[in-house]
Short mmCIF file of C-alpha atoms in Angstrom, two decimals:
data_model
loop_
_atom_site.label_atom_id
_atom_site.label_comp_id
_atom_site.label_asym_id
_atom_site.label_seq_id
_atom_site.Cartn_x
_atom_site.Cartn_y
_atom_site.Cartn_z
CA MET A 216 -12.50 -1.89 -5.65
CA SER A 217 -10.70 1.33 -4.32
CA MET A 218 -7.77 1.17 -2.11
CA ASN A 219 -9.65 2.51 1.03
CA ALA A 220 -12.49 -0.03 0.27
CA SER A 221 -10.18 -2.88 0.06
CA SER A 222 -8.40 -1.95 3.49
CA THR A 223 -11.80 -1.67 5.13
CA ALA A 224 -12.78 -5.03 3.83
CA LYS A 225 -9.54 -6.58 5.02
CA THR A 226 -9.91 -5.10 8.49
CA ILE A 227 -13.47 -6.32 8.86
CA LEU A 228 -12.46 -9.87 7.82
CA PHE A 229 -9.52 -9.69 10.20
CA TRP A 230 -11.92 -8.72 13.19
CA ILE A 231 -14.32 -11.67 12.28
CA SER A 232 -11.49 -14.00 12.24
CA ILE A 233 -10.37 -12.72 15.77
CA VAL A 234 -13.89 -13.09 17.17
CA PHE A 235 -14.22 -16.56 15.58
CA LEU A 236 -10.77 -17.75 16.99
CA GLY A 237 -11.60 -16.29 20.37
CA ILE A 238 -14.88 -18.15 20.62
CA MET A 239 -13.19 -21.44 19.62
CA LEU A 240 -10.35 -20.94 22.12
CA TRP A 241 -12.75 -20.07 24.84
CA LYS A 242 -14.64 -23.35 24.34
CA LEU A 243 -11.50 -25.39 23.81
CA VAL A 244 -10.10 -23.94 27.12
CA SER A 245 -13.27 -24.57 28.98
CA ALA A 246 -13.48 -28.09 27.64
CA ASN A 247 -9.90 -28.90 28.54
CA GLY A 248 -10.07 -27.22 31.91
CA ASN A 249 -12.98 -29.09 32.91
CA ALA A 250 -11.47 -32.35 31.48
CA ALA A 251 -8.20 -31.63 33.42
CA ARG A 252 -9.82 -31.07 36.69
CA GLY A 253 -12.52 -33.79 36.75
CA ASP A 254 -13.66 -35.06 40.24
CA GLU A 255 -11.93 -33.98 43.40
CA PRO A 256 -12.42 -36.76 45.76
CA SER A 257 -11.33 -36.64 49.46
CA TYR A 258 -8.45 -39.05 50.52
CA SER A 259 -10.84 -41.36 51.85
CA GLU A 260 -13.00 -41.53 48.94
CA PHE A 261 -10.06 -42.06 46.78
CA MET A 262 -8.91 -45.10 48.91
CA THR A 263 -12.46 -46.45 48.87
CA ARG A 264 -12.41 -46.44 45.04
CA VAL A 265 -8.94 -48.20 45.12
CA ASP A 266 -10.21 -50.66 47.44
CA ALA A 267 -13.32 -51.47 45.15
CA GLY A 268 -10.73 -51.81 42.27
CA ASP A 269 -12.27 -48.83 40.55
CA ILE A 270 -8.78 -47.36 40.19
CA THR A 271 -5.86 -49.39 38.36
CA GLU A 272 -3.56 -46.49 37.33
CA VAL A 273 -2.43 -43.48 38.84
CA ARG A 274 -0.16 -40.62 37.59
CA LEU A 275 1.87 -38.60 40.23
CA TYR A 276 3.21 -35.09 39.65
CA PRO A 277 5.59 -34.04 42.32
CA SER A 278 6.04 -30.40 43.72
CA PRO A 279 8.01 -29.14 46.67
CA ASN A 280 5.37 -29.76 49.36
CA SER A 281 2.84 -32.04 47.92
CA TYR A 282 1.95 -34.55 45.11
CA GLU A 283 -0.76 -34.46 42.49
CA LEU A 284 -2.60 -37.66 41.77
CA THR A 285 -4.54 -38.05 38.66
CA GLY A 286 -6.12 -40.89 36.75
CA GLU A 287 -9.42 -42.24 35.36
CA TYR A 288 -11.91 -44.44 37.17
CA ILE A 289 -13.05 -47.97 35.60
CA HIS A 290 -16.61 -46.94 36.26
CA PRO A 291 -17.96 -44.66 34.82
CA ALA A 292 -15.37 -45.05 31.84
CA GLY A 293 -13.45 -41.98 31.02
CA ARG A 294 -14.34 -40.14 34.04
CA SER A 295 -11.27 -38.46 35.69
CA PHE A 296 -10.28 -37.55 39.13
CA HIS A 297 -7.64 -35.17 40.52
CA LEU A 298 -6.32 -35.15 44.10
CA THR A 299 -3.50 -33.51 45.98
CA VAL A 300 -1.91 -35.10 48.95
CA PRO A 301 0.82 -33.80 51.33
CA LYS A 302 4.45 -35.00 50.35
CA GLU A 303 4.82 -36.74 53.72
CA VAL A 304 2.08 -39.42 53.03
CA VAL A 305 3.23 -40.27 49.57
CA PRO A 306 5.62 -43.11 50.55
CA ALA A 307 2.95 -45.01 52.59
CA LEU A 308 0.32 -44.33 49.84
CA MET A 309 2.54 -45.66 47.19
CA GLY A 310 2.89 -48.83 49.17
CA GLN A 311 -0.72 -49.14 49.64
CA LEU A 312 -1.42 -48.69 45.88
CA ARG A 313 1.16 -51.29 44.95
CA GLU A 314 -0.55 -53.87 47.29
CA LYS A 315 -3.79 -53.19 45.53
CA GLY A 316 -2.14 -53.71 42.19
CA VAL A 317 -2.40 -50.00 41.05
CA SER A 318 0.06 -49.07 38.38
CA ILE A 319 2.03 -45.80 39.45
CA LYS A 320 3.65 -43.44 36.94
CA VAL A 321 5.66 -40.46 38.25
CA GLN A 322 5.82 -37.67 35.77
CA GLU A 323 7.78 -34.29 36.14
CA ALA A 324 5.30 -32.10 34.33
CA ARG A 325 1.55 -32.38 33.30
CA SER A 326 0.93 -32.27 29.59
CA ALA A 327 -2.55 -31.20 30.04
CA ASP A 328 -1.32 -28.13 32.09
CA TRP A 329 1.04 -27.01 29.32
CA THR A 330 -1.74 -27.41 26.70
CA LEU A 331 -3.92 -25.14 28.85
CA ILE A 332 -1.06 -22.57 29.23
CA LEU A 333 -0.67 -22.50 25.54
CA LEU A 334 -4.41 -22.28 24.83
CA GLN A 335 -4.72 -19.54 27.52
CA ALA A 336 -1.70 -17.61 25.99
CA ALA A 337 -3.21 -17.83 22.52
CA PRO A 338 -5.48 -14.71 22.95
CA LEU A 339 -2.50 -12.73 24.02
CA ILE A 340 -0.48 -14.06 20.89
CA LEU A 341 -3.57 -12.89 18.81
CA LEU A 342 -3.51 -9.55 20.51
CA VAL A 343 -0.05 -9.12 19.76
CA GLY A 344 -0.54 -10.22 16.20
CA PHE A 345 -3.45 -7.72 15.87
CA CYS A 346 -1.30 -4.91 17.10
CA LEU A 347 1.47 -5.69 14.70
CA PHE A 348 -1.17 -5.89 11.91
CA LEU A 349 -2.40 -2.38 12.88
CA MET A 350 1.15 -1.01 12.91
CA ARG A 351 1.67 -2.50 9.41
CA GLN A 352 -1.63 -0.95 8.31
CA MET A 353 -0.63 2.32 9.66
CA LYS A 354 2.71 2.23 8.19
CA GLY A 355 1.16 1.24 4.79
CA ASN A 356 -1.33 4.23 5.18
CA ALA A 357 1.57 6.56 6.01
CA LYS A 358 3.45 5.41 2.74
CA ARG A 359 0.34 5.76 0.66
CA ALA A 360 -0.11 9.19 2.18
CA LEU A 361 3.50 10.04 1.23
CA VAL A 362 3.01 8.76 -2.21
CA TRP A 363 -0.18 10.73 -2.59
CA ARG A 364 1.44 13.94 -1.43
CA ALA A 365 4.49 13.20 -3.76
CA ALA A 366 2.01 12.81 -6.59
CA THR A 367 0.26 16.09 -6.22
CA PRO A 368 -0.21 17.81 -9.57
CA ARG A 369 2.24 20.79 -10.51
CA THR A 370 1.11 23.25 -13.16
CA GLY A 371 3.19 25.44 -15.38
CA ILE A 372 2.18 28.25 -17.69
CA GLY A 373 3.82 29.16 -20.94
CA TYR A 374 3.46 32.10 -23.51
CA ASP A 375 5.19 32.80 -26.71
CA LEU A 376 4.69 35.35 -29.60
CA HIS A 377 6.41 35.81 -32.92
CA ARG A 378 6.07 38.39 -35.71
CA LEU A 379 5.02 37.07 -39.14
CA GLU A 380 6.78 37.96 -42.32
CA GLU A 381 6.02 36.85 -45.73
CA GLY A 382 8.29 34.13 -47.46
CA ARG A 383 9.01 32.28 -44.24
CA PRO A 384 7.52 28.76 -43.53
CA LEU A 385 4.78 28.71 -40.85
CA ILE A 386 5.37 25.85 -38.60
CA VAL A 387 2.96 25.24 -35.60
CA GLY A 388 2.90 22.22 -33.31
CA GLY A 389 5.60 20.52 -35.44
CA ILE A 390 3.61 20.94 -38.62
CA ALA A 391 4.37 23.03 -41.67
CA LEU A 392 1.18 24.85 -42.84
CA PRO A 393 0.45 26.25 -46.10
CA PHE A 394 0.50 30.02 -45.78
CA ASP A 395 2.44 32.97 -47.22
CA LYS A 396 3.62 34.17 -43.87
CA GLY A 397 5.98 32.54 -41.27
CA PRO A 398 7.23 33.47 -37.72
CA VAL A 399 10.48 35.59 -37.26
CA GLY A 400 12.81 33.70 -34.86
CA HIS A 401 16.13 32.30 -34.18
CA SER A 402 14.87 28.72 -34.52
CA ASP A 403 11.91 27.54 -36.74
CA GLY A 404 9.75 29.87 -34.67
CA ASP A 405 7.12 27.21 -33.60
CA VAL A 406 5.11 29.29 -31.35
CA LEU A 407 3.11 26.40 -29.97
CA ALA A 408 6.08 24.27 -29.20
CA HIS A 409 7.92 27.14 -27.49
CA ALA A 410 5.04 27.98 -25.23
CA LEU A 411 4.63 24.31 -24.45
CA CYS A 412 8.15 23.86 -23.64
CA ASP A 413 8.05 26.95 -21.23
CA ALA A 414 4.94 25.52 -19.43
CA LEU A 415 6.90 22.11 -18.85
CA LEU A 416 9.94 23.54 -17.56
CA GLY A 417 7.87 26.05 -15.26
CA ALA A 418 5.92 23.27 -13.86
CA ALA A 419 9.08 21.27 -13.08
CA GLY A 420 10.95 24.39 -11.69
CA LEU A 421 13.63 24.09 -14.34
CA GLY A 422 13.97 27.54 -15.75
CA ASP A 423 12.55 28.54 -19.26
CA ILE A 424 13.24 27.86 -23.04
CA GLY A 425 15.70 30.93 -23.05
CA THR A 426 17.80 29.23 -20.31
CA HIS A 427 18.27 25.93 -22.10
CA PHE A 428 18.14 27.18 -25.72
CA PRO A 429 19.45 30.92 -25.84
CA ASP A 430 18.92 32.64 -29.19
CA THR A 431 22.40 33.73 -28.90
CA ASP A 432 23.79 30.10 -29.41
CA PRO A 433 24.42 29.57 -33.34
CA LYS A 434 23.63 25.89 -32.96
CA TRP A 435 19.93 26.55 -32.30
CA LYS A 436 19.76 28.76 -35.68
CA ASP A 437 16.70 27.49 -37.61
CA ALA A 438 16.45 24.38 -35.18
CA ASN A 439 13.53 22.06 -35.28
CA SER A 440 11.58 22.95 -32.06
CA MET A 441 10.48 19.39 -31.45
CA LEU A 442 14.19 18.98 -30.39
CA PHE A 443 13.29 21.57 -27.66
CA LEU A 444 10.45 19.47 -26.53
CA GLU A 445 12.52 16.21 -26.36
CA HIS A 446 15.02 17.89 -24.28
CA ALA A 447 12.47 19.18 -22.02
CA LYS A 448 10.89 15.66 -21.62
CA LYS A 449 14.31 14.32 -20.83
CA LEU A 450 14.87 16.85 -18.05
CA LEU A 451 11.46 16.09 -16.64
CA ASP A 452 12.21 12.21 -16.59
CA GLU A 453 15.50 12.92 -14.81
CA LYS A 454 13.52 14.72 -12.05
CA GLN A 455 10.91 11.93 -12.08
CA PHE A 456 8.06 13.99 -13.45
CA ALA A 457 5.32 12.53 -15.68
CA ILE A 458 3.23 14.70 -17.89
CA GLU A 459 -0.42 14.44 -17.19
CA HIS A 460 -2.26 17.03 -19.50
CA VAL A 461 -1.53 19.81 -21.82
CA ASP A 462 -4.08 22.52 -22.53
CA ALA A 463 -3.18 25.09 -25.35
CA VAL A 464 -4.75 27.86 -27.40
CA VAL A 465 -3.03 29.29 -30.58
CA ILE A 466 -4.02 32.83 -31.17
CA THR A 467 -3.79 33.81 -35.11
CA GLU A 468 -6.27 35.57 -37.72
CA LYS A 469 -5.17 33.16 -40.47
CA PRO A 470 -4.86 30.30 -41.35
CA LYS A 471 -7.48 28.11 -39.89
CA LEU A 472 -5.71 25.80 -37.53
CA GLY A 473 -8.68 23.32 -36.39
CA PRO A 474 -8.24 20.85 -39.60
CA HIS A 475 -4.47 20.58 -38.66
CA PHE A 476 -4.86 19.90 -34.90
CA PRO A 477 -4.89 15.99 -35.29
CA LYS A 478 -1.28 16.02 -36.82
CA MET A 479 -0.15 18.63 -34.44
CA ARG A 480 -1.26 16.47 -31.52
CA GLU A 481 0.52 13.45 -32.92
CA ALA A 482 3.72 15.52 -33.49
CA LEU A 483 3.66 17.04 -30.05
CA ALA A 484 2.82 13.77 -28.28
CA LYS A 485 5.55 12.00 -30.31
CA ALA A 486 8.24 14.44 -29.09
CA LEU A 487 7.10 14.28 -25.61
CA GLY A 488 6.64 10.44 -25.44
CA VAL A 489 3.00 10.60 -24.18
CA GLY A 490 -0.33 9.67 -25.65
CA ALA A 491 -2.03 12.23 -28.07
CA GLU A 492 -4.97 12.07 -25.80
CA LYS A 493 -3.04 14.09 -23.29
CA ILE A 494 -2.62 17.08 -25.66
CA HIS A 495 -5.54 19.48 -26.01
CA LEU A 496 -5.42 22.23 -28.63
CA LYS A 497 -7.74 25.15 -29.44
CA ALA A 498 -7.51 28.19 -31.84
CA LYS A 499 -8.72 31.73 -31.37
CA THR A 500 -8.54 34.92 -33.37
CA ASN A 501 -7.89 38.34 -31.95
CA GLU A 502 -10.97 39.83 -33.63
CA GLY A 503 -8.96 42.22 -35.75
CA VAL A 504 -7.22 43.80 -32.50
CA ASP A 505 -3.61 44.74 -32.46
CA ALA A 506 -0.63 42.91 -34.36
CA ILE A 507 -2.25 39.73 -34.03
CA GLY A 508 -5.60 40.89 -35.38
CA ARG A 509 -3.85 42.60 -38.28
CA GLY A 510 -2.13 39.40 -39.24
CA GLU A 511 1.24 40.64 -38.27
CA ALA A 512 1.83 37.99 -35.26
CA ILE A 513 0.96 34.58 -33.91
CA ALA A 514 0.98 33.73 -30.32
CA ALA A 515 0.13 30.75 -28.04
CA HIS A 516 -0.89 30.19 -24.39
CA VAL A 517 -0.18 26.78 -22.74
CA VAL A 518 -0.91 25.32 -19.32
CA ALA A 519 0.79 21.95 -18.52
CA THR A 520 0.09 19.66 -15.56
CA ILE A 521 2.80 17.34 -14.45
CA THR A 522 2.96 14.87 -11.35
CA SER A 523 6.09 13.42 -9.70
CA ARG A 524 6.52 9.55 -10.03
#
């Protein structure tokens, strides 16, 4: 399941839960509210019930100007009553109740009311929780958007060309090929590796191969160009860039390069620390045109795609 589909499913489940809890709370509040209120007899009806022995216990809840009386009838069993009387009549009423053998319990707060308050506050609590949930989702989406923007692909292009001379080794893509000519260069003249190095450095905004490996520095004389790629990979790692794909074309009249591509891909992938499937190689001739067509030079074009990690 994709990230968006997963978020949608979670949101739907959350709303279903909210509706379900809302229905349950509404029923619970209604039931408790009805149970808490019960009958509301008049004062005379209440005393008639007391005289008849239908009330044996009364709970009193004092307030500044009145008292609230609650309890349950003997008949019908479980039926509750609720009565409010002025504060002035309470002393005489308590005396009458005691004469009739009615148990009196004075309480400071009604637990049933606190239950109702909590139940009625539950929807507000759920609403606050839902708002926090939405804020968290929006924050998460913002982070994912930032990650997506940070992972936007960057592309670099590289190009290199070397003259060919007899008696020099021909190294392309880190592989020595059997041929009577090889590139003229300060290093081993690997045209493919050099173009690839430039493409990667360009994509990352890190200059070019000449900046990092100038041909005026003696230490790079006849150097293995795989070292250049390894260094470029190190620079990309320091900048938190990942290599996603390389597409290259080598242009030469001879020799045929296709049979050597598997080994070239392995060598390049090893130097860059990526899978060989990320390296794509092609070969073209120049149809006998100019120096490449006359077999006097070899060239390479490379496009490299990277992303930030």
